[in-house]
Short mmCIF file of C-alpha atoms in Angstrom, two decimals:
data_model
loop_
_atom_site.label_atom_id
_atom_site.label_comp_id
_atom_site.label_asym_id
_atom_site.label_seq_id
_atom_site.Cartn_x
_atom_site.Cartn_y
_atom_site.Cartn_z
CA MET I 23 -6.41 13.39 48.05
CA SER I 24 -8.39 12.00 45.11
CA VAL I 25 -7.49 8.11 45.93
CA TYR I 26 -9.61 6.37 48.36
CA LYS I 27 -10.35 2.80 49.71
CA HIS I 28 -13.53 1.28 49.44
CA PRO I 29 -14.81 0.45 53.01
CA LYS I 30 -16.68 -2.74 51.95
CA THR I 31 -14.55 -4.46 49.12
CA GLY I 32 -11.04 -3.09 50.03
CA LYS I 33 -10.37 -2.04 46.72
CA TRP I 34 -8.78 1.47 45.88
CA TYR I 35 -10.63 4.03 43.53
CA CYS I 36 -9.74 7.41 42.26
CA ILE I 37 -12.35 10.21 41.56
CA PHE I 38 -11.13 13.61 40.25
CA ARG I 39 -12.23 16.51 37.96
CA PHE I 40 -10.76 18.01 34.94
CA ASP I 41 -11.31 20.63 32.09
CA ASP I 42 -11.63 18.75 28.65
CA TRP I 43 -10.61 20.33 25.43
CA ARG I 44 -14.07 22.09 24.90
CA GLY I 45 -13.49 23.75 28.44
CA ASN I 46 -16.12 21.50 30.09
CA ARG I 47 -15.51 20.43 33.47
CA LYS I 48 -15.73 16.59 33.82
CA GLN I 49 -15.70 14.22 36.83
CA ILE I 50 -13.84 10.85 36.40
CA LYS I 51 -14.25 7.80 38.61
CA LYS I 52 -12.20 4.71 38.33
CA SER I 53 -12.46 1.80 40.76
CA GLY I 54 -11.02 -1.69 41.20
CA PHE I 55 -7.35 -1.20 42.12
CA ASN I 56 -5.63 -3.70 44.39
CA ARG I 57 -3.20 -1.13 45.57
CA ARG I 58 -3.38 2.82 46.16
CA ALA I 59 -0.10 3.20 43.90
CA ASP I 60 -2.18 1.78 40.91
CA ALA I 61 -5.16 3.99 41.38
CA LEU I 62 -2.62 7.16 41.53
CA GLU I 63 -0.79 6.07 38.50
CA TRP I 64 -3.98 5.44 36.57
CA GLU I 65 -5.18 9.16 37.46
CA ARG I 66 -1.87 10.47 36.53
CA ASN I 67 -1.61 8.67 33.24
CA TYR I 68 -5.29 9.70 32.54
CA LEU I 69 -4.57 13.51 33.15
CA THR I 70 -1.25 13.57 31.27
CA LYS I 71 -3.11 11.92 28.37
CA GLU I 72 -6.23 14.37 28.37
CA THR I 73 -4.26 17.45 28.94
CA GLY I 74 -1.79 16.52 26.32
CA SER I 75 1.36 16.63 28.54
CA LEU I 76 4.52 15.17 27.49
CA ALA I 77 4.94 13.41 30.48
CA MET I 78 2.38 11.16 29.30
CA THR I 79 3.22 7.37 28.59
CA PHE I 80 4.00 6.18 25.04
CA GLY I 81 0.91 3.96 25.47
CA ALA I 82 -1.33 6.80 26.18
CA LEU I 83 0.11 8.79 22.94
CA VAL I 84 -0.69 5.68 20.98
CA GLU I 85 -4.28 5.69 22.16
CA LEU I 86 -4.55 9.30 21.31
CA TYR I 87 -2.90 8.75 17.81
CA MET I 88 -5.44 5.70 17.04
CA ALA I 89 -8.44 7.49 18.14
CA ASP I 90 -7.49 10.34 15.83
CA ALA I 91 -6.68 7.99 13.02
CA GLN I 92 -9.82 6.13 13.24
CA ALA I 93 -11.76 8.87 11.53
CA ARG I 94 -9.36 9.16 8.98
CA LEU I 95 -8.41 5.69 7.71
CA ARG I 96 -10.13 2.79 6.31
CA PRO I 97 -11.26 0.18 8.92
CA THR I 98 -8.54 -2.36 7.68
CA THR I 99 -5.73 0.15 7.48
CA HIS I 100 -6.54 1.23 11.21
CA GLN I 101 -6.71 -2.39 12.08
CA ASN I 102 -3.46 -3.10 10.65
CA LYS I 103 -1.66 -0.19 12.10
CA MET I 104 -3.10 -1.14 15.54
CA TRP I 105 -1.81 -4.75 15.21
CA ILE I 106 1.79 -3.47 14.57
CA PHE I 107 1.66 -1.23 17.57
CA GLU I 108 0.38 -3.84 19.89
CA LYS I 109 2.95 -6.37 18.55
CA LYS I 110 6.02 -4.75 17.41
CA ILE I 111 6.22 -1.53 19.35
CA LEU I 112 3.99 -1.42 22.46
CA PRO I 113 5.86 -4.03 24.41
CA TYR I 114 9.13 -2.04 24.26
CA PHE I 115 7.80 1.42 24.92
CA GLU I 116 4.28 1.18 26.56
CA LYS I 117 5.09 2.46 29.89
CA GLN I 118 7.87 4.85 29.05
CA ARG I 119 7.12 8.53 29.20
CA ILE I 120 7.38 10.35 25.71
CA ILE I 121 9.98 12.84 26.77
CA ASP I 122 12.09 10.04 28.00
CA ILE I 123 12.36 8.17 24.52
CA THR I 124 15.46 9.24 22.97
CA PRO I 125 16.93 8.18 19.46
CA ALA I 126 19.29 5.98 21.19
CA LYS I 127 16.40 3.92 22.81
CA ILE I 128 14.92 3.71 19.13
CA ARG I 129 18.16 2.52 17.61
CA LYS I 130 18.25 -0.25 20.22
CA TRP I 131 14.79 -1.29 19.34
CA GLN I 132 15.42 -1.09 15.69
CA THR I 133 18.50 -3.48 16.17
CA GLU I 134 16.56 -5.83 18.08
CA LEU I 135 13.88 -6.13 15.61
CA MET I 136 16.43 -6.34 12.47
CA GLY I 137 17.93 -9.34 14.24
CA LYS I 138 14.62 -11.18 14.29
CA GLY I 139 14.68 -12.09 10.63
CA TYR I 140 12.01 -9.73 9.09
CA ALA I 141 11.74 -8.92 5.52
CA PRO I 142 13.16 -5.43 4.85
CA THR I 143 9.94 -4.14 3.71
CA TYR I 144 8.33 -5.24 6.83
CA LEU I 145 10.80 -3.45 8.92
CA LYS I 146 10.24 -0.35 6.86
CA THR I 147 6.52 -0.69 7.61
CA ILE I 148 7.13 -0.97 11.42
CA ASN I 149 9.44 1.77 11.28
CA ASN I 150 7.00 4.20 9.39
CA GLN I 151 4.34 3.64 12.21
CA MET I 152 6.83 4.72 14.84
CA THR I 153 7.94 7.70 12.75
CA ALA I 154 4.07 8.73 12.07
CA LEU I 155 3.39 8.65 15.72
CA PHE I 156 6.02 10.72 16.75
CA ASN I 157 5.25 13.21 14.08
CA PHE I 158 1.64 13.31 15.44
CA ALA I 159 3.22 14.24 18.78
CA VAL I 160 5.41 16.94 17.18
CA LYS I 161 2.50 18.43 15.48
CA TYR I 162 -0.29 18.21 17.82
CA TYR I 163 1.35 18.01 21.44
CA GLY I 164 4.53 20.18 21.20
CA LEU I 165 7.27 17.56 21.23
CA PRO I 166 10.37 19.46 20.18
CA SER I 167 11.56 16.94 17.60
CA ASN I 168 10.65 13.42 16.34
CA PRO I 169 13.46 10.96 17.93
CA ALA I 170 12.42 8.43 15.37
CA ILE I 171 13.80 10.63 12.48
CA ALA I 172 16.96 11.34 14.46
CA ALA I 173 17.45 7.56 14.94
CA GLY I 174 17.42 6.94 11.10
CA SER I 175 15.22 4.33 9.31
CA MET I 176 15.44 0.58 9.11
CA GLY I 177 14.45 -1.46 6.42
CA LYS I 178 13.59 -0.83 2.57
CA ARG I 179 10.63 0.84 0.83
CA SER I 180 10.54 -1.98 -1.77
CA ALA I 181 11.81 -5.51 -2.31
CA GLU I 182 14.94 -5.89 -4.41
CA GLU I 183 13.28 -8.79 -6.12
CA MET I 184 9.71 -8.85 -7.09
CA GLY I 185 7.75 -11.99 -8.12
CA PHE I 186 6.02 -11.74 -11.48
CA TRP I 187 4.84 -13.97 -14.35
CA THR I 188 5.56 -13.50 -18.09
CA VAL I 189 2.40 -13.53 -20.31
CA GLU I 190 3.71 -17.24 -21.26
CA GLU I 191 3.74 -18.28 -17.64
CA PHE I 192 0.31 -16.73 -16.83
CA ASP I 193 -0.82 -18.49 -19.99
CA ARG I 194 0.19 -21.76 -18.91
CA PHE I 195 -1.21 -21.07 -15.35
CA ILE I 196 -4.64 -20.05 -16.80
CA ALA I 197 -4.72 -23.35 -18.95
CA GLY I 198 -4.64 -25.33 -15.92
CA MET I 199 -7.95 -23.58 -14.77
CA GLU I 200 -9.71 -24.92 -17.83
CA GLY I 201 -13.29 -26.31 -16.57
CA ASP I 202 -13.37 -23.63 -13.64
CA PRO I 203 -14.65 -20.42 -15.53
CA THR I 204 -15.31 -18.60 -12.21
CA ALA I 205 -11.70 -18.64 -11.12
CA SER I 206 -10.45 -18.43 -14.46
CA THR I 207 -12.24 -15.19 -15.24
CA ALA I 208 -11.13 -13.66 -11.77
CA PHE I 209 -7.65 -14.25 -12.31
CA GLN I 210 -7.78 -13.16 -16.13
CA VAL I 211 -9.13 -9.92 -14.76
CA LEU I 212 -6.38 -9.61 -12.38
CA PHE I 213 -3.68 -10.03 -14.86
CA TRP I 214 -5.19 -8.07 -18.04
CA THR I 215 -6.09 -5.10 -15.80
CA GLY I 216 -3.70 -4.83 -13.01
CA MET I 217 -6.30 -4.05 -10.37
CA ARG I 218 -5.69 -4.91 -6.71
CA GLU I 219 -7.15 -8.15 -5.38
CA GLY I 220 -9.48 -6.34 -3.09
CA GLU I 221 -10.84 -4.11 -5.98
CA LEU I 222 -11.45 -7.18 -8.09
CA LEU I 223 -13.37 -8.90 -5.20
CA ALA I 224 -15.55 -5.71 -4.75
CA LEU I 225 -16.59 -5.62 -8.40
CA THR I 226 -20.26 -5.57 -9.39
CA LEU I 227 -21.78 -6.07 -12.84
CA ASN I 228 -22.86 -2.39 -12.50
CA ASP I 229 -19.05 -1.49 -12.65
CA VAL I 230 -18.30 -3.09 -15.95
CA ASP I 231 -19.02 -0.88 -18.90
CA PHE I 232 -19.42 -2.88 -22.16
CA ASP I 233 -20.20 0.10 -24.12
CA ARG I 234 -16.78 1.87 -23.13
CA SER I 235 -14.93 -1.45 -23.01
CA GLY I 236 -13.81 -0.98 -19.54
CA ILE I 237 -14.19 -1.27 -15.60
CA TYR I 238 -14.86 1.37 -13.10
CA VAL I 239 -12.99 0.68 -9.96
CA ARG I 240 -14.96 2.30 -7.00
CA ARG I 241 -14.63 0.25 -4.03
CA SER I 242 -12.46 -2.58 -2.30
CA TYR I 243 -13.20 -5.72 -0.46
CA ALA I 244 -11.81 -6.85 2.94
CA ARG I 245 -12.59 -9.30 5.78
CA LEU I 246 -12.67 -7.37 9.04
CA ASN I 247 -13.35 -9.21 12.44
CA GLY I 248 -14.87 -12.36 10.47
CA ALA I 249 -17.19 -10.39 8.32
CA ASP I 250 -17.00 -9.18 4.71
CA LEU I 251 -16.45 -5.22 4.45
CA ILE I 252 -16.85 -3.12 1.21
CA GLN I 253 -14.80 -0.09 1.76
CA ASP I 254 -13.21 2.76 -0.17
CA PRO I 255 -10.40 1.97 -2.41
CA LYS I 256 -6.79 2.60 -0.93
CA THR I 257 -6.28 5.95 -2.32
CA PRO I 258 -8.27 8.70 -4.16
CA LYS I 259 -6.46 8.15 -7.41
CA SER I 260 -7.63 4.29 -6.98
CA ARG I 261 -10.99 5.29 -8.25
CA ARG I 262 -10.36 5.03 -11.79
CA PHE I 263 -11.55 3.71 -15.07
CA ILE I 264 -9.62 0.70 -16.52
CA ALA I 265 -9.83 0.07 -20.22
CA CYS I 266 -9.85 -3.27 -21.15
CA PRO I 267 -8.98 -5.42 -24.20
CA ALA I 268 -11.99 -6.80 -26.39
CA PHE I 269 -11.33 -10.28 -25.44
CA LEU I 270 -11.58 -9.73 -21.70
CA MET I 271 -14.77 -7.80 -22.02
CA ASN I 272 -16.17 -10.77 -24.19
CA LEU I 273 -15.00 -13.14 -21.24
CA LEU I 274 -16.91 -11.14 -18.65
CA LYS I 275 -19.89 -10.98 -20.82
CA ASP I 276 -19.85 -14.64 -21.04
CA TYR I 277 -19.35 -15.10 -17.24
CA ALA I 278 -21.96 -12.52 -16.34
CA ALA I 279 -24.55 -14.48 -18.64
CA ARG I 280 -24.04 -17.77 -16.55
CA LEU I 281 -24.75 -16.34 -13.34
CA TYR I 282 -28.10 -17.47 -11.90
CA GLU I 283 -30.57 -15.02 -10.41
CA TYR I 284 -27.72 -12.45 -10.28
CA ASP I 285 -28.35 -9.02 -9.04
CA PRO I 286 -26.20 -6.39 -11.01
CA SER I 287 -25.34 -4.65 -7.76
CA GLU I 288 -24.06 -7.86 -6.00
CA ARG I 289 -20.42 -8.90 -6.22
CA LEU I 290 -19.16 -10.61 -9.15
CA PHE I 291 -16.67 -12.64 -7.71
CA PRO I 292 -18.07 -13.42 -4.14
CA PHE I 293 -14.83 -15.12 -2.79
CA THR I 294 -12.35 -14.41 -0.16
CA LYS I 295 -8.67 -13.66 -0.41
CA PHE I 296 -7.95 -16.76 1.35
CA TRP I 297 -10.12 -18.59 -1.52
CA MET I 298 -7.94 -16.71 -4.18
CA ASN I 299 -4.69 -17.77 -2.57
CA GLU I 300 -5.79 -21.30 -2.42
CA GLN I 301 -6.83 -21.33 -6.20
CA LEU I 302 -3.51 -19.98 -7.08
CA LYS I 303 -1.46 -22.40 -5.28
CA ARG I 304 -3.32 -25.54 -6.55
CA CYS I 305 -3.13 -24.27 -10.16
CA CYS I 306 0.78 -23.62 -9.73
CA ALA I 307 0.99 -27.14 -8.32
CA ARG I 308 -0.92 -28.60 -11.10
CA THR I 309 0.96 -26.83 -13.99
CA GLY I 310 4.35 -26.28 -12.56
CA VAL I 311 4.31 -22.67 -12.90
CA LYS I 312 6.29 -20.88 -10.48
CA LEU I 313 4.47 -19.82 -7.34
CA ILE I 314 3.93 -16.14 -6.72
CA ARG I 315 1.61 -14.21 -4.56
CA VAL I 316 -1.82 -13.19 -5.67
CA HIS I 317 -0.67 -9.46 -5.39
CA ASP I 318 2.25 -10.26 -7.47
CA ILE I 319 -0.24 -10.78 -10.55
CA ARG I 320 -0.58 -6.93 -10.40
CA HIS I 321 3.16 -6.56 -10.71
CA SER I 322 3.10 -9.03 -13.60
CA HIS I 323 0.75 -6.65 -15.43
CA ALA I 324 2.91 -3.74 -14.68
CA SER I 325 5.86 -5.58 -16.04
CA MET I 326 4.19 -6.31 -19.05
CA LEU I 327 3.40 -2.65 -19.67
CA VAL I 328 7.00 -1.59 -18.80
CA ASN I 329 8.33 -4.00 -21.24
CA GLY I 330 6.05 -2.83 -23.82
CA VAL I 331 7.38 0.61 -23.49
CA ALA I 332 4.18 2.12 -21.91
CA ASN I 333 4.60 5.52 -20.63
CA PRO I 334 5.21 5.57 -16.67
CA LEU I 335 2.14 8.25 -16.35
CA LEU I 336 -0.15 5.67 -18.13
CA ILE I 337 0.91 2.89 -16.20
CA ALA I 338 0.58 5.10 -12.89
CA SER I 339 -3.16 6.00 -13.90
CA ARG I 340 -3.91 2.27 -14.51
CA LEU I 341 -2.59 0.89 -11.44
CA GLY I 342 -4.37 3.73 -9.44
CA HIS I 343 -0.93 5.06 -7.95
CA GLU I 344 -1.22 8.34 -6.32
CA LYS I 345 2.08 9.57 -7.71
CA VAL I 346 4.01 8.63 -10.90
CA ALA I 347 6.95 8.51 -8.42
CA THR I 348 5.40 5.53 -6.74
CA THR I 349 5.21 3.52 -10.05
CA LEU I 350 8.63 4.39 -10.88
CA ASP I 351 10.13 3.51 -7.32
CA THR I 352 8.23 0.12 -7.41
CA TYR I 353 9.08 -0.88 -10.94
CA SER I 354 12.37 1.02 -11.71
CA HIS I 355 14.25 -2.50 -11.65
CA LEU I 356 12.16 -3.54 -14.64
CA TYR I 357 13.89 -0.86 -16.82
CA PRO I 358 17.38 -2.03 -16.72
CA ASP I 359 18.28 -1.37 -20.45
CA ARG I 360 16.24 1.61 -20.85
CA GLY I 361 19.28 3.73 -20.90
CA GLN I 362 21.06 1.95 -23.58
CA ARG I 363 17.43 1.91 -25.42
CA LEU I 364 17.28 5.86 -25.17
CA ALA I 365 20.79 6.20 -26.50
CA ASP I 366 19.90 4.01 -29.45
CA ASP I 367 16.59 5.91 -29.90
CA LEU I 368 18.72 9.15 -29.89
CA ASN I 369 21.22 7.45 -32.20
CA ALA I 370 18.28 6.65 -34.76
CA ILE I 371 16.90 10.04 -34.66
CA LYS I 372 20.30 11.75 -35.46
CA ASN I 373 21.01 9.11 -38.23
CA GLN I 374 17.49 9.70 -39.73
CA LEU I 375 18.03 13.54 -39.52
CA ASP I 376 21.39 13.12 -41.34
CA GLN I 377 19.71 10.94 -44.10
CA GLU I 378 16.88 13.57 -44.58
CA LYS I 379 19.41 16.35 -44.94
CA ALA I 380 21.49 14.43 -47.39
CA ALA I 381 18.41 13.64 -49.50
CA ALA I 382 17.39 17.40 -49.51
CA ALA I 383 20.63 18.72 -50.40
CA PRO I 384 21.29 19.69 -54.30
CA PRO I 385 23.42 17.62 -56.08
CA GLN I 386 27.14 18.55 -55.92
CA TYR I 387 29.24 18.66 -59.26
CA ASN I 388 32.83 18.69 -59.48
CA ASP I 389 34.48 21.60 -61.36
CA PRO I 390 36.48 20.31 -64.56
CA PRO I 391 40.00 20.48 -64.06
CA THR I 392 41.72 23.70 -65.41
CA PRO I 393 43.72 23.05 -68.51
CA GLU I 394 47.44 23.92 -68.33
CA PRO I 395 48.69 26.92 -70.33
CA ASP I 396 50.47 26.10 -73.66
CA PHE I 397 53.54 28.05 -73.98
#
C-alpha cells in the first residue's frame, strides 16, 4: 500500500515510485490529505498523467497540454489560452476521464455556452481550444479520435459586420486631437500603416527608416501580470517592413524631434492599450465620430486598400498575415461589387480589342454595280 496516515497530524499522505519519460526511477511524496480516498485519487491521477494513460482526467490533460504549449507560444497567448480553459472549459470537464468524454457531451457543453449570449467569434475561439486540446491527445497520447471534431464546431471565424472608419471619418476624428501631437501621431501611424496596436506600442525610433520611408515591425507590446512585456510579433510574417507615405514620415520626424532626452532604443509611444482605448473614446465623444475599437483602425486601413483596388497579396504582406487566405476570409465582405467590376473590366478589354482590330483593318471598298447588258 502506498497511502499512509501520519501518526501525529492524522493527515493522509501517499508515497510511490514510477519511471519518467527518460526512464529514470523517481519517488513522489504528497501529504496533507484529510481522507485516504483523496490521497489515493491524487496518486492515481498523477500516475495516469505521467504515464500518458487515457484514463487520465481532462484536467490532467490540460496541464500536460499547457506545459507543452508554454515553450511554443508567446506569454500573452499562453495566458489567454489558459484563461479560456479555466473559465469556459475546465468547470465542465475537469474531473472526467479523457476516454469518457464523447461527442454528445461536447455538444451539450456547446449548447450551454451558445445560450449565454457570447459573440459568435468568441464561441469559435473557445471551441478551437477544445479541438486543439484533443488534437494534442490524438497525436501524442494515442486517443483514437477527436470528439470535438466529431461534435462539430460552434460560432463563426469572423464577424458578419466589422467596424471601420472611412478616410473622411478618420480625418474628423484626428482633427479632434489637435493640440495633442502624441496621441495624434500614434493614431495616424495606426491608420496609415494598418499595424496592430501591440506592434505600434513596441516601436522604437530605431525601427523607423527615414531613408527607405518606412517602418520595420520587429516586436509587439503587451501587459502581463501587471508588467510591460516586449515579445515577438504575432506570427513570423508579422516581422515586416511597411512602406509609409511621405507625410507620415514627416509627421514621425517632427514627433521624434520633440522628444526630450530620448534614447532611440526606447519605445516611441510609451502608453498602454488602456490609454489608447480611453483616448479613442474621448475623441469620438468630442467629434461625434462613431465609436469603434482601436483594433478596428487596422480594419479601416484594410478597407481603404480594398476599395482602392489593391492586390490581396500586397494587402496580406502589409498587414502581416501569414496567408493571403486570411486576408480574403477577413475582408471578403468588403468586395461586394468586385464581381461586377471584373465583368466590366473584361467588357472594356474586349471593346478595346475590337476597336484596335477595326482601326488596323484595311479599308473596305464597295464594288461598282455591274451594268446590265444592252440588247
